[in-house]
Amino acid sequence: MTAPSPASTPAASRPAALAGIKVLDLSRVLAGPWATQLLADLGADVVKVERPVAGDDTRHWGPPFLKDAAGNDTREASYFTACNRNKRSITVDMAHPEGQALLRRMAAEADVVVENFKVGGLQQYGLDYDSLKALNPRLIYCSITGFGQDGPYAERAGYDLMVQAMCGLMSITGHADHEPGGGPLKVGVAVIDVFTGLYASNAIIAALHARDNAGHGSGEGQYIDMALLDVGMAVLANQAAGYLATDKAPGRAGNIHPSLAPYQDFKTRDGNVLLAIGNDGQFARFCAAVGHPGWAQDARFATNTARVENRSDLLMLMTPLMQTRGTQDWITLLEDKAVPCGPINTVAQAFDDPQVRARGIRKELPAAGGLGTVGTVASPMRLSGTPVVYRSAPPSLGQHTTEVLTEMGLDAAQLAQLQAQQVI
């Protein structure tokens, strides 16, 4: 099936998928903002609440920092831009009674609240679920914590790196202890935070459907309890399934796949190449292409199970062979043989890849505060009827405070008074 091109569909005239949904974003750092950015990309009006003066912690997590039009570093860290586009930023001091009153007014009109404070942390401000549900029974309230709302660790603060260690992910990432550089290793991106954001946004959209579904909608909101540790356990995927089937904990094996062979990186004459052979047909085509068709008939290698069981024998044959050609030579040889093969790119090389460029992965969005434009990574969600719209760059701190509060009915005198009280 050929996907319709954006130009051939009336999508531009349709409302966005989540148009009309109001999200009050009380979250900071990565997991919560990742979830709310996804909702914003789909058309929700996300109002991000930040502390006056300081703002979200990640505004200061640099270097690297964004540059101004003259190419000089600003005080805005690039980290913040990863997860805050398409949002409006307001500054409100929730420790101030007037600030709490403002946020309760916003929650009373919101569809969704997302927060990642410690368990019970918002109760003192009257911004916990029970307090806001009394004002707005339709409210969907998503709490993101390290360990969830119950259990012996519920009161602990949770961080991505800590959870990568606790859930077992680091025990299966990296080279084996006996190999050079062996030992547990974190993933190069805060994947638990990112996955938690994805799971949270899915749960929020499900709760919206459960509330508003024309056929069976309840008309009521609900509470969503998201925990980084729960997500860390969930994304162990096949590794968790293997453990549950055998009671044997998997270990670290570098870039080798525990259930497939050959499915790993190899040294080439001038670098490295990645082979991802996932079935017997691919292996047979590989063997024919490299001039060793007999390997595919060898009982040790004829099936994937046999190749996994005899991995060391297979690697003894393949390792010297792969060093006889350069990386691009291998890719050229195998890419038209339906044998998955590719380079191990740097991030810079990935952005320069012709496929990445053709898909328009890099977006430049006009930004406020003298920043000119801000680079952002396109959403991978490609909806033909209600596509993602890149409305705005990540906002400067408090950029929309006056705009949002004016929409709520506050006049200039009231805004001035709140500013004088340092509420906003």
C-alpha positions as a Python dict, from the first residue, in 0.01 Angstrom:
ca = {
    (1, 'M'): (0, 0, 0),
    (2, 'T'): (136, 338, -97),
    (3, 'A'): (103, 602, 173),
    (4, 'P'): (-73, 918, 62),
    (5, 'S'): (148, 1221, 40),
    (6, 'P'): (60, 1513, 267),
    (7, 'A'): (-5, 1725, -39),
    (8, 'S'): (-270, 1481, -167),
    (9, 'T'): (-477, 1473, 153),
    (10, 'P'): (-704, 1733, 313),
    (11, 'A'): (-516, 1694, 643),
    (12, 'A'): (-414, 2059, 654),
    (13, 'S'): (-777, 2161, 690),
    (14, 'R'): (-858, 1907, 962),
    (15, 'P'): (-826, 1966, 1335),
    (16, 'A'): (-521, 1805, 1494),
    (17, 'A'): (-577, 1466, 1656),
    (18, 'L'): (-589, 1612, 2009),
    (19, 'A'): (-723, 1957, 1920),
    (20, 'G'): (-926, 2099, 2206),
    (21, 'I'): (-750, 1896, 2476),
    (22, 'K'): (-600, 2114, 2750),
    (23, 'V'): (-299, 1983, 2940),
    (24, 'L'): (-160, 2139, 3256),
    (25, 'D'): (203, 2028, 3268),
    (26, 'L'): (352, 2039, 3617),
    (27, 'S'): (637, 1805, 3526),
    (28, 'R'): (1009, 1872, 3492),
    (29, 'V'): (1324, 1718, 3345),
    (30, 'L'): (1252, 1439, 3093),
    (31, 'A'): (989, 1167, 3152),
    (32, 'G'): (693, 1400, 3211),
    (33, 'P'): (793, 1660, 2951),
    (34, 'W'): (849, 1380, 2697),
    (35, 'A'): (491, 1265, 2751),
    (36, 'T'): (345, 1614, 2726),
    (37, 'Q'): (551, 1699, 2416),
    (38, 'L'): (396, 1399, 2244),
    (39, 'L'): (49, 1525, 2338),
    (40, 'A'): (145, 1873, 2218),
    (41, 'D'): (272, 1734, 1887),
    (42, 'L'): (-71, 1575, 1839),
    (43, 'G'): (-241, 1909, 1888),
    (44, 'A'): (-312, 1940, 2260),
    (45, 'D'): (-272, 2282, 2419),
    (46, 'V'): (3, 2213, 2673),
    (47, 'V'): (74, 2482, 2931),
    (48, 'K'): (403, 2415, 3103),
    (49, 'V'): (422, 2556, 3456),
    (50, 'E'): (774, 2653, 3567),
    (51, 'R'): (929, 2811, 3872),
    (52, 'P'): (982, 3186, 3844),
    (53, 'V'): (1344, 3280, 3767),
    (54, 'A'): (1482, 2922, 3770),
    (55, 'G'): (1237, 2733, 3548),
    (56, 'D'): (1272, 2366, 3459),
    (57, 'D'): (1596, 2213, 3586),
    (58, 'T'): (1702, 2115, 3235),
    (59, 'R'): (1720, 2479, 3124),
    (60, 'H'): (2052, 2479, 3313),
    (61, 'W'): (2180, 2129, 3230),
    (62, 'G'): (2468, 2233, 3007),
    (63, 'P'): (2692, 2244, 2826),
    (64, 'P'): (2597, 2232, 2549),
    (65, 'F'): (2403, 2558, 2543),
    (66, 'L'): (2196, 2714, 2267),
    (67, 'K'): (2361, 2990, 2069),
    (68, 'D'): (2224, 3334, 1987),
    (69, 'A'): (2209, 3487, 1640),
    (70, 'A'): (2574, 3592, 1673),
    (71, 'G'): (2686, 3239, 1752),
    (72, 'N'): (2754, 3299, 2121),
    (73, 'D'): (2646, 3065, 2399),
    (74, 'T'): (2330, 3167, 2580),
    (75, 'R'): (2222, 3052, 2927),
    (76, 'E'): (1966, 2812, 2776),
    (77, 'A'): (2081, 2448, 2774),
    (78, 'S'): (2002, 2242, 2466),
    (79, 'Y'): (1871, 1961, 2691),
    (80, 'F'): (1548, 2154, 2751),
    (81, 'T'): (1475, 2169, 2379),
    (82, 'A'): (1462, 1790, 2347),
    (83, 'C'): (1120, 1761, 2509),
    (84, 'N'): (939, 2097, 2521),
    (85, 'R'): (840, 2209, 2172),
    (86, 'N'): (480, 2305, 2091),
    (87, 'K'): (418, 2411, 2453),
    (88, 'R'): (340, 2740, 2623),
    (89, 'S'): (547, 2833, 2929),
    (90, 'I'): (415, 3022, 3229),
    (91, 'T'): (589, 3095, 3556),
    (92, 'V'): (390, 3043, 3876),
    (93, 'D'): (515, 3004, 4232),
    (94, 'M'): (304, 2715, 4361),
    (95, 'A'): (436, 2770, 4714),
    (96, 'H'): (240, 3098, 4722),
    (97, 'P'): (-134, 3073, 4803),
    (98, 'E'): (-218, 3294, 4504),
    (99, 'G'): (-11, 3069, 4281),
    (100, 'Q'): (-195, 2763, 4409),
    (101, 'A'): (-527, 2934, 4342),
    (102, 'L'): (-422, 3009, 3982),
    (103, 'L'): (-320, 2650, 3919),
    (104, 'R'): (-641, 2514, 4068),
    (105, 'R'): (-838, 2742, 3836),
    (106, 'M'): (-641, 2604, 3542),
    (107, 'A'): (-689, 2244, 3656),
    (108, 'A'): (-1063, 2301, 3685),
    (109, 'E'): (-1069, 2373, 3310),
    (110, 'A'): (-805, 2118, 3204),
    (111, 'D'): (-849, 1773, 3057),
    (112, 'V'): (-515, 1642, 3179),
    (113, 'V'): (-265, 1718, 3455),
    (114, 'V'): (83, 1563, 3443),
    (115, 'E'): (318, 1588, 3741),
    (116, 'N'): (635, 1416, 3862),
    (117, 'F'): (670, 1531, 4221),
    (118, 'K'): (750, 1288, 4501),
    (119, 'V'): (459, 1083, 4633),
    (120, 'G'): (224, 1318, 4817),
    (121, 'G'): (435, 1620, 4728),
    (122, 'L'): (151, 1825, 4582),
    (123, 'Q'): (-100, 1760, 4858),
    (124, 'Q'): (29, 2054, 5064),
    (125, 'Y'): (-55, 2285, 4775),
    (126, 'G'): (-401, 2145, 4712),
    (127, 'L'): (-282, 2021, 4374),
    (128, 'D'): (-303, 1647, 4438),
    (129, 'Y'): (-548, 1425, 4252),
    (130, 'D'): (-817, 1411, 4520),
    (131, 'S'): (-821, 1789, 4559),
    (132, 'L'): (-839, 1855, 4185),
    (133, 'K'): (-1087, 1574, 4115),
    (134, 'A'): (-1328, 1750, 4351),
    (135, 'L'): (-1304, 2056, 4127),
    (136, 'N'): (-1306, 1867, 3797),
    (137, 'P'): (-1441, 1509, 3792),
    (138, 'R'): (-1346, 1480, 3422),
    (139, 'L'): (-979, 1538, 3498),
    (140, 'I'): (-720, 1280, 3394),
    (141, 'Y'): (-430, 1307, 3637),
    (142, 'C'): (-98, 1137, 3560),
    (143, 'S'): (166, 1104, 3832),
    (144, 'I'): (518, 997, 3731),
    (145, 'T'): (751, 882, 4007),
    (146, 'G'): (1052, 659, 4043),
    (147, 'F'): (878, 371, 4214),
    (148, 'G'): (504, 429, 4209),
    (149, 'Q'): (249, 530, 4468),
    (150, 'D'): (285, 222, 4689),
    (151, 'G'): (543, -38, 4790),
    (152, 'P'): (850, -10, 5014),
    (153, 'Y'): (1033, 231, 4780),
    (154, 'A'): (741, 466, 4714),
    (155, 'E'): (893, 753, 4913),
    (156, 'R'): (1229, 734, 4735),
    (157, 'A'): (1333, 973, 4460),
    (158, 'G'): (1394, 791, 4134),
    (159, 'Y'): (1630, 875, 3850),
    (160, 'D'): (1686, 715, 3512),
    (161, 'L'): (2040, 594, 3586),
    (162, 'M'): (1934, 446, 3920),
    (163, 'V'): (1648, 259, 3756),
    (164, 'Q'): (1864, 137, 3468),
    (165, 'A'): (2076, -27, 3737),
    (166, 'M'): (1790, -158, 3952),
    (167, 'C'): (1578, -308, 3675),
    (168, 'G'): (1864, -516, 3537),
    (169, 'L'): (1916, -319, 3217),
    (170, 'M'): (2278, -239, 3300),
    (171, 'S'): (2345, -605, 3377),
    (172, 'I'): (2268, -693, 3014),
    (173, 'T'): (2431, -385, 2856),
    (174, 'G'): (2804, -374, 2783),
    (175, 'H'): (3073, -632, 2727),
    (176, 'A'): (3111, -942, 2940),
    (177, 'D'): (3334, -911, 3247),
    (178, 'H'): (3614, -1116, 3092),
    (179, 'E'): (3632, -897, 2780),
    (180, 'P'): (3825, -568, 2745),
    (181, 'G'): (3608, -288, 2876),
    (182, 'G'): (3375, -538, 3035),
    (183, 'G'): (3129, -445, 3307),
    (184, 'P'): (2778, -305, 3347),
    (185, 'L'): (2700, -6, 3130),
    (186, 'K'): (2419, 244, 3106),
    (187, 'V'): (2248, 311, 2776),
    (188, 'G'): (2370, 631, 2607),
    (189, 'V'): (2026, 796, 2632),
    (190, 'A'): (1801, 817, 2939),
    (191, 'V'): (1585, 543, 2792),
    (192, 'I'): (1381, 470, 3105),
    (193, 'D'): (1270, 833, 3118),
    (194, 'V'): (1189, 830, 2747),
    (195, 'F'): (997, 502, 2764),
    (196, 'T'): (811, 625, 3072),
    (197, 'G'): (705, 933, 2877),
    (198, 'L'): (583, 713, 2592),
    (199, 'Y'): (389, 481, 2824),
    (200, 'A'): (244, 779, 3009),
    (201, 'S'): (122, 947, 2691),
    (202, 'N'): (-36, 619, 2576),
    (203, 'A'): (-213, 584, 2910),
    (204, 'I'): (-337, 944, 2892),
    (205, 'I'): (-474, 898, 2542),
    (206, 'A'): (-643, 574, 2652),
    (207, 'A'): (-799, 756, 2950),
    (208, 'L'): (-923, 1033, 2721),
    (209, 'H'): (-1084, 773, 2497),
    (210, 'A'): (-1239, 597, 2797),
    (211, 'R'): (-1385, 929, 2908),
    (212, 'D'): (-1500, 1065, 2574),
    (213, 'N'): (-1565, 758, 2356),
    (214, 'A'): (-1899, 826, 2184),
    (215, 'G'): (-2018, 470, 2233),
    (216, 'H'): (-1906, 384, 2582),
    (217, 'G'): (-1741, 690, 2734),
    (218, 'S'): (-1783, 727, 3109),
    (219, 'G'): (-1756, 1105, 3110),
    (220, 'E'): (-1524, 1072, 3408),
    (221, 'G'): (-1150, 1119, 3447),
    (222, 'Q'): (-914, 885, 3627),
    (223, 'Y'): (-578, 860, 3799),
    (224, 'I'): (-267, 722, 3625),
    (225, 'D'): (21, 591, 3836),
    (226, 'M'): (340, 569, 3629),
    (227, 'A'): (665, 442, 3781),
    (228, 'L'): (1010, 441, 3621),
    (229, 'L'): (1091, 103, 3777),
    (230, 'D'): (772, -53, 3638),
    (231, 'V'): (866, 75, 3293),
    (232, 'G'): (1225, -44, 3330),
    (233, 'M'): (1102, -395, 3402),
    (234, 'A'): (855, -381, 3112),
    (235, 'V'): (1109, -279, 2849),
    (236, 'L'): (1338, -572, 2929),
    (237, 'A'): (1113, -737, 2669),
    (238, 'N'): (1263, -1062, 2535),
    (239, 'Q'): (1532, -1062, 2804),
    (240, 'A'): (1266, -1069, 3076),
    (241, 'A'): (1070, -1333, 2884),
    (242, 'G'): (1383, -1548, 2860),
    (243, 'Y'): (1443, -1523, 3232),
    (244, 'L'): (1081, -1606, 3314),
    (245, 'A'): (1099, -1911, 3088),
    (246, 'T'): (1426, -2047, 3228),
    (247, 'D'): (1488, -1888, 3570),
    (248, 'K'): (1835, -1804, 3436),
    (249, 'A'): (1939, -1438, 3446),
    (250, 'P'): (2083, -1320, 3112),
    (251, 'G'): (2425, -1157, 3115),
    (252, 'R'): (2616, -904, 2908),
    (253, 'A'): (2724, -1007, 2562),
    (254, 'G'): (2827, -680, 2400),
    (255, 'N'): (2656, -637, 2065),
    (256, 'I'): (2574, -1005, 2022),
    (257, 'H'): (2206, -1098, 2019),
    (258, 'P'): (2128, -1379, 2267),
    (259, 'S'): (1881, -1550, 2033),
    (260, 'L'): (2009, -1472, 1682),
    (261, 'A'): (2334, -1530, 1493),
    (262, 'P'): (2505, -1362, 1321),
    (263, 'Y'): (2342, -1049, 1460),
    (264, 'Q'): (2622, -818, 1574),
    (265, 'D'): (2900, -583, 1473),
    (266, 'F'): (3218, -693, 1298),
    (267, 'K'): (3551, -524, 1241),
    (268, 'T'): (3618, -445, 877),
    (269, 'R'): (3933, -341, 697),
    (270, 'D'): (3867, 24, 780),
    (271, 'G'): (3614, 32, 1061),
    (272, 'N'): (3305, -159, 1169),
    (273, 'V'): (2990, -291, 1011),
    (274, 'L'): (2667, -425, 1157),
    (275, 'L'): (2507, -747, 1032),
    (276, 'A'): (2150, -816, 1147),
    (277, 'I'): (2070, -1157, 1000),
    (278, 'G'): (1736, -1264, 1141),
    (279, 'N'): (1646, -1580, 949),
    (280, 'D'): (1790, -1871, 757),
    (281, 'G'): (1714, -1725, 416),
    (282, 'Q'): (1913, -1412, 493),
    (283, 'F'): (2203, -1625, 614),
    (284, 'A'): (2198, -1834, 296),
    (285, 'R'): (2203, -1519, 82),
    (286, 'F'): (2491, -1382, 287),
    (287, 'C'): (2690, -1702, 241),
    (288, 'A'): (2632, -1703, -135),
    (289, 'A'): (2731, -1335, -162),
    (290, 'V'): (3060, -1384, 23),
    (291, 'G'): (3155, -1696, -173),
    (292, 'H'): (3087, -1956, 95),
    (293, 'P'): (2748, -2109, 8),
    (294, 'G'): (2848, -2428, 190),
    (295, 'W'): (2822, -2258, 528),
    (296, 'A'): (2444, -2248, 488),
    (297, 'Q'): (2435, -2626, 439),
    (298, 'D'): (2671, -2701, 727),
    (299, 'A'): (2468, -2869, 1004),
    (300, 'R'): (2629, -2634, 1257),
    (301, 'F'): (2491, -2329, 1078),
    (302, 'A'): (2190, -2440, 874),
    (303, 'T'): (1934, -2305, 1121),
    (304, 'N'): (1933, -2007, 1352),
    (305, 'T'): (1918, -2231, 1659),
    (306, 'A'): (2221, -2420, 1535),
    (307, 'R'): (2407, -2097, 1465),
    (308, 'V'): (2337, -1969, 1816),
    (309, 'E'): (2453, -2298, 1968),
    (310, 'N'): (2767, -2295, 1753),
    (311, 'R'): (2826, -1922, 1759),
    (312, 'S'): (3197, -1949, 1843),
    (313, 'D'): (3261, -2176, 1544),
    (314, 'L'): (3069, -1941, 1316),
    (315, 'L'): (3258, -1636, 1439),
    (316, 'M'): (3591, -1809, 1386),
    (317, 'L'): (3500, -1827, 1016),
    (318, 'M'): (3332, -1490, 980),
    (319, 'T'): (3562, -1262, 1181),
    (320, 'P'): (3867, -1287, 949),
    (321, 'L'): (3644, -1278, 643),
    (322, 'M'): (3478, -951, 747),
    (323, 'Q'): (3820, -786, 778),
    (324, 'T'): (3898, -844, 410),
    (325, 'R'): (3676, -560, 289),
    (326, 'G'): (3598, -204, 394),
    (327, 'T'): (3271, -109, 563),
    (328, 'Q'): (3118, 53, 257),
    (329, 'D'): (3231, -239, 41),
    (330, 'W'): (3030, -477, 261),
    (331, 'I'): (2724, -252, 251),
    (332, 'T'): (2748, -224, -129),
    (333, 'L'): (2782, -601, -164),
    (334, 'L'): (2494, -695, 63),
    (335, 'E'): (2234, -418, 39),
    (336, 'D'): (2077, -552, -282),
    (337, 'K'): (2084, -912, -154),
    (338, 'A'): (1821, -848, 117),
    (339, 'V'): (2084, -903, 385),
    (340, 'P'): (2044, -642, 662),
    (341, 'C'): (2375, -461, 689),
    (342, 'G'): (2475, -109, 782),
    (343, 'P'): (2734, 127, 925),
    (344, 'I'): (2775, 220, 1292),
    (345, 'N'): (2723, 593, 1263),
    (346, 'T'): (2807, 877, 1492),
    (347, 'V'): (2513, 1104, 1572),
    (348, 'A'): (2651, 1354, 1320),
    (349, 'Q'): (2671, 1086, 1051),
    (350, 'A'): (2318, 972, 1135),
    (351, 'F'): (2178, 1322, 1080),
    (352, 'D'): (2367, 1337, 749),
    (353, 'D'): (2239, 999, 632),
    (354, 'P'): (2045, 1035, 303),
    (355, 'Q'): (1745, 846, 440),
    (356, 'V'): (1732, 1064, 753),
    (357, 'R'): (1761, 1376, 537),
    (358, 'A'): (1491, 1253, 299),
    (359, 'R'): (1251, 1193, 590),
    (360, 'G'): (1302, 1547, 717),
    (361, 'I'): (1409, 1435, 1063),
    (362, 'R'): (1584, 1762, 1144),
    (363, 'K'): (1350, 2057, 1195),
    (364, 'E'): (1447, 2419, 1256),
    (365, 'L'): (1184, 2616, 1447),
    (366, 'P'): (1180, 2996, 1499),
    (367, 'A'): (1250, 3070, 1866),
    (368, 'A'): (1198, 3361, 2103),
    (369, 'G'): (1459, 3530, 2319),
    (370, 'G'): (1708, 3615, 2047),
    (371, 'L'): (1783, 3252, 1966),
    (372, 'G'): (1692, 3271, 1597),
    (373, 'T'): (1600, 2909, 1531),
    (374, 'V'): (1621, 2596, 1743),
    (375, 'G'): (1692, 2254, 1597),
    (376, 'T'): (1458, 1972, 1695),
    (377, 'V'): (1410, 1609, 1597),
    (378, 'A'): (1090, 1540, 1407),
    (379, 'S'): (824, 1325, 1564),
    (380, 'P'): (829, 970, 1426),
    (381, 'M'): (446, 966, 1420),
    (382, 'R'): (338, 1000, 1057),
    (383, 'L'): (-43, 1031, 1053),
    (384, 'S'): (-194, 1087, 708),
    (385, 'G'): (-513, 1253, 827),
    (386, 'T'): (-403, 1440, 1140),
    (387, 'P'): (-28, 1491, 1104),
    (388, 'V'): (199, 1639, 1365),
    (389, 'V'): (225, 2016, 1329),
    (390, 'Y'): (538, 2196, 1445),
    (391, 'R'): (372, 2507, 1583),
    (392, 'S'): (646, 2650, 1800),
    (393, 'A'): (997, 2601, 1930),
    (394, 'P'): (1050, 2517, 2298),
    (395, 'P'): (942, 2833, 2481),
    (396, 'S'): (1158, 3075, 2670),
    (397, 'L'): (1093, 3085, 3044),
    (398, 'G'): (755, 3241, 3115),
    (399, 'Q'): (711, 3340, 2750),
    (400, 'H'): (333, 3289, 2762),
    (401, 'T'): (248, 3388, 3120),
    (402, 'T'): (60, 3704, 3024),
    (403, 'E'): (-108, 3534, 2730),
    (404, 'V'): (-236, 3235, 2928),
    (405, 'L'): (-350, 3431, 3232),
    (406, 'T'): (-525, 3686, 3012),
    (407, 'E'): (-714, 3398, 2849),
    (408, 'M'): (-825, 3302, 3201),
    (409, 'G'): (-981, 3647, 3244),
    (410, 'L'): (-714, 3829, 3445),
    (411, 'D'): (-671, 4196, 3358),
    (412, 'A'): (-357, 4408, 3352),
    (413, 'A'): (-403, 4528, 3710),
    (414, 'Q'): (-436, 4173, 3841),
    (415, 'L'): (-128, 4063, 3648),
    (416, 'A'): (69, 4356, 3786),
    (417, 'Q'): (-35, 4267, 4139),
    (418, 'L'): (70, 3903, 4093),
    (419, 'Q'): (405, 4018, 3960),
    (420, 'A'): (450, 4252, 4255),
    (421, 'Q'): (378, 3961, 4490),
    (422, 'Q'): (631, 3747, 4296),
    (423, 'V'): (360, 3489, 4227),
    (424, 'I'): (435, 3497, 3853),
}
